[in-house]
Short mmCIF file of C-alpha atoms in Angstrom, two decimals:
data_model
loop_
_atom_site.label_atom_id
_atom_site.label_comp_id
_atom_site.label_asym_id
_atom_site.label_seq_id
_atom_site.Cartn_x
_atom_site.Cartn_y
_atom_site.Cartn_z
CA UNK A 831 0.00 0.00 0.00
CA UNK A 832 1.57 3.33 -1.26
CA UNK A 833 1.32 6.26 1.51
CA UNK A 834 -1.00 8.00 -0.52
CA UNK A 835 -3.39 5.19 -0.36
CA UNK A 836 -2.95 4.64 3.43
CA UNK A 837 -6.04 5.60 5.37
CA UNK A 838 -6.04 8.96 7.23
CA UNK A 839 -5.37 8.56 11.16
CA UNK A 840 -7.92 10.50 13.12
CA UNK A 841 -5.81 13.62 13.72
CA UNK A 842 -6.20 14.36 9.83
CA UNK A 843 -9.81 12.95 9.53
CA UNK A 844 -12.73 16.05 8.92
CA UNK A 845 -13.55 16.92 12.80
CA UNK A 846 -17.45 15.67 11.94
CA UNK A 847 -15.99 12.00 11.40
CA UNK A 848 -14.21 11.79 14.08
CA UNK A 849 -17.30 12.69 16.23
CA UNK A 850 -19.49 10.56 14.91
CA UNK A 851 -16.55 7.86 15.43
CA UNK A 852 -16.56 8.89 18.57
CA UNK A 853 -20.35 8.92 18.83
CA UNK A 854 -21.13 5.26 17.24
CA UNK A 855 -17.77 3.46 18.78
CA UNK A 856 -18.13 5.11 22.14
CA UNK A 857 -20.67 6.71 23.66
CA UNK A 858 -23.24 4.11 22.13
CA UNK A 859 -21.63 1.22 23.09
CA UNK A 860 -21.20 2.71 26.90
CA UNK A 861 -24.72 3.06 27.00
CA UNK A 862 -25.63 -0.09 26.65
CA UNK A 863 -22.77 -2.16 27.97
CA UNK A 864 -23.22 -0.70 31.33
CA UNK A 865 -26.39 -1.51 32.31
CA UNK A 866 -25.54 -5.08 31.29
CA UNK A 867 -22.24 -5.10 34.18
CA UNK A 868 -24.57 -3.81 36.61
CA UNK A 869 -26.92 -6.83 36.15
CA UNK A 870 -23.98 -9.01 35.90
CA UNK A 871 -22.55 -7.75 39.12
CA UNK A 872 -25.30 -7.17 40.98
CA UNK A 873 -25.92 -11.27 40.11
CA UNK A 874 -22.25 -12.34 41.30
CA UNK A 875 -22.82 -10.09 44.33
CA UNK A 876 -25.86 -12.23 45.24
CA UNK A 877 -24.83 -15.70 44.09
CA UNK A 878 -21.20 -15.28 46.13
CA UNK A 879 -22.03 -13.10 48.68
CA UNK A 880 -20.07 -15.51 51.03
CA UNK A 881 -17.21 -15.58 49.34
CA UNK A 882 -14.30 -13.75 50.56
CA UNK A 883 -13.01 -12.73 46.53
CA UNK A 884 -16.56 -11.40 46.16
CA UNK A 885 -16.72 -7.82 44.71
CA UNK A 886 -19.08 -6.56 47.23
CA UNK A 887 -20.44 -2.76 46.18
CA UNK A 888 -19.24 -3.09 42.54
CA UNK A 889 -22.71 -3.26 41.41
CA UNK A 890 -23.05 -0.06 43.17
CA UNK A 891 -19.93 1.67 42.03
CA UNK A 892 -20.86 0.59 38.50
CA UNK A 893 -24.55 2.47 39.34
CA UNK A 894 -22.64 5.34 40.19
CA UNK A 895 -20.19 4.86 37.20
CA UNK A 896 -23.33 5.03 34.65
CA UNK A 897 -24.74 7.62 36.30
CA UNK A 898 -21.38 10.00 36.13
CA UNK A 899 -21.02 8.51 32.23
CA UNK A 900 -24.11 9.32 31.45
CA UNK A 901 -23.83 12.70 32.16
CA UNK A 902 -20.96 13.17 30.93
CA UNK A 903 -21.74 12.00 27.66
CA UNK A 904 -24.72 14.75 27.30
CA UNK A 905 -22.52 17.50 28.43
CA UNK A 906 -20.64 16.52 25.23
CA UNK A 907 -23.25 15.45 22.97
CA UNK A 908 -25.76 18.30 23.90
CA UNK A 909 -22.72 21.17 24.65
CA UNK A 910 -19.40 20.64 23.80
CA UNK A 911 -19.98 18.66 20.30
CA UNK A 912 -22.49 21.10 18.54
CA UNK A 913 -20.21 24.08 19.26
CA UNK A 914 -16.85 22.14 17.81
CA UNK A 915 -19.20 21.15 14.73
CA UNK A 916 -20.43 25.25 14.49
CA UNK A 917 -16.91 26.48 14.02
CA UNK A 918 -16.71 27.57 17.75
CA UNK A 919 -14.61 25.14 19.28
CA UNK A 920 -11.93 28.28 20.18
CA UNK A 921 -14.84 29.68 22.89
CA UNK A 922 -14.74 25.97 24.22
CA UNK A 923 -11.37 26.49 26.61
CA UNK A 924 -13.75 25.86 29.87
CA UNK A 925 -16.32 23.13 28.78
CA UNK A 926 -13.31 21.09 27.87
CA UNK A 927 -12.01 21.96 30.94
CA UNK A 928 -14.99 20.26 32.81
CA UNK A 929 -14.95 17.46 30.33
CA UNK A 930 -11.14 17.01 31.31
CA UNK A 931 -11.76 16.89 34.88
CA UNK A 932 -14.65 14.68 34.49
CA UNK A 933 -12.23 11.72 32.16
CA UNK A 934 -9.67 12.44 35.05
CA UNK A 935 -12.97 11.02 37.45
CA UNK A 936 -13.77 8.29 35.17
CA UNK A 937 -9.91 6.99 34.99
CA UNK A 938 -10.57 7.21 39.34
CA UNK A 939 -13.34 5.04 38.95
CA UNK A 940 -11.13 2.61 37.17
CA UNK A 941 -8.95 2.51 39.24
CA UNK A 942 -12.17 1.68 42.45
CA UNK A 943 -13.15 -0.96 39.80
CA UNK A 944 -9.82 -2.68 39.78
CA UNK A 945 -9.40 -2.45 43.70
CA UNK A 946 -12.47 -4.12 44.32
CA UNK A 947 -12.02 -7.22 41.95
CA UNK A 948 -8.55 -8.29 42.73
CA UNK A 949 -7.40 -6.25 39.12
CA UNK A 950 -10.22 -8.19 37.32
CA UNK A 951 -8.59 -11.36 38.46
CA UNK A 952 -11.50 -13.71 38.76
CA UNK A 953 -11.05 -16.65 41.61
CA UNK A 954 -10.56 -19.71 40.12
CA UNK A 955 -13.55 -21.13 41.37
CA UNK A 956 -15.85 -18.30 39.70
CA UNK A 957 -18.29 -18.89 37.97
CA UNK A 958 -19.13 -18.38 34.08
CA UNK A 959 -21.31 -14.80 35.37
CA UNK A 960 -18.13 -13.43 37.25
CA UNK A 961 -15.34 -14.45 34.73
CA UNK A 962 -18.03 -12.70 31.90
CA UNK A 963 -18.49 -9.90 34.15
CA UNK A 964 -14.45 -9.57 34.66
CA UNK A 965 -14.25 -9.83 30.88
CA UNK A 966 -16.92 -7.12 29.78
CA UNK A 967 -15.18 -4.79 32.89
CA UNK A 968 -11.48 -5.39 30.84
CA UNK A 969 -13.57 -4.04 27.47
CA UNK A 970 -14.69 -1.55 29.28
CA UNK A 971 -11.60 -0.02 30.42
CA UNK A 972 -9.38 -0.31 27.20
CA UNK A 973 -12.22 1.53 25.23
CA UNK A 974 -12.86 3.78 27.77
CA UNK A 975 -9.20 4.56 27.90
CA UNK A 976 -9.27 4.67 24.24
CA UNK A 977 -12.21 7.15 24.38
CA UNK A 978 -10.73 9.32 26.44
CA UNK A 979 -7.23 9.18 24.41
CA UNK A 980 -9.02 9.88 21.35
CA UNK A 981 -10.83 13.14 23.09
CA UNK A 982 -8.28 14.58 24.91
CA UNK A 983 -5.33 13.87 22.69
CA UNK A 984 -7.31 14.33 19.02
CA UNK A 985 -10.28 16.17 19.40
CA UNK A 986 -10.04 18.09 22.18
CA UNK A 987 -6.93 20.04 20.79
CA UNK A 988 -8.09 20.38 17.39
CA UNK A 989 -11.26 21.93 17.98
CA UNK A 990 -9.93 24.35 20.61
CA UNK A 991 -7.50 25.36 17.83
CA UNK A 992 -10.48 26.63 15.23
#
């Protein structure tokens, strides 16, 4: 493949792609893989309660988790994204702020995630339910750490820069 024919990397893609990446490999996904953890958690919570390698409050912090994603995600959807796509992404130095901040308290909750189950380390006596859950929590994290890469390292600076 020549370099001419090589695809463009995000950082050179029009700014309405990459939100609409962003939007469809993201925020979707997010919204709908949550709510499934919780369940699963909230299922190994009950079925291993007596176990000592039980993640007790996970299905909470994941509650909590949605709740702080899925306000985050309007902020940016509803805010942050129609002003980049308007031209005015220069008058969005303190929104980003916020939405910097707010991926700096998402990477926290992470890190709560991973101190409660053992760094995703199911026992070896779990279950199919917990070594799924463990699973979908690993997705989780590399595209939410993806996500955030791709907004504060590609978007984020473009769009402040006009």
């Amino acid at each position: 493949m020549t370099i001419a024919a090589q695809p463009l990397g995000w950082d050179q893609r029009p700014l309405s792609e990459l939100i609409e990446h962003i939007l469809e490999r993201y925020h979707a996904p997010l919204r709908s893989e949550l709510p499934r953890l919780i369940e699963l958690a909230y299922k190994v919570e009950d079925a291993h309660a007596d176990s000592e390698r039980c993640p007790h409050g996970l299905a909470q912090l994941l509650t909590e988790v949605l709740d702080s994603v899925e306000g985050h995600l309007q902020k940016e959807e509803q805010i942050l994204f129609p002003m980049f796509l308007s031209g005015r992404g220069a008058m969005a130095h303190m929104p980003v702020q916020v939405m910097l901040q707010e991926h700096e308290d998402h990477e926290d909750n992470l890190v709560r995630i991973h101190q409660l189950t053992s760094g995703l380390t199911p026992p070896d006596e779990a279950c199919e339910s917990w070594r799924e859950l463990y699973r979908g929590l690993h997705e989780l994290e590399v595209d939410l750490m993806d996500h955030i890469h791709l907004e504060n390292d590609v978007l984020f600076p473009r769009a402040l820069a006009g």
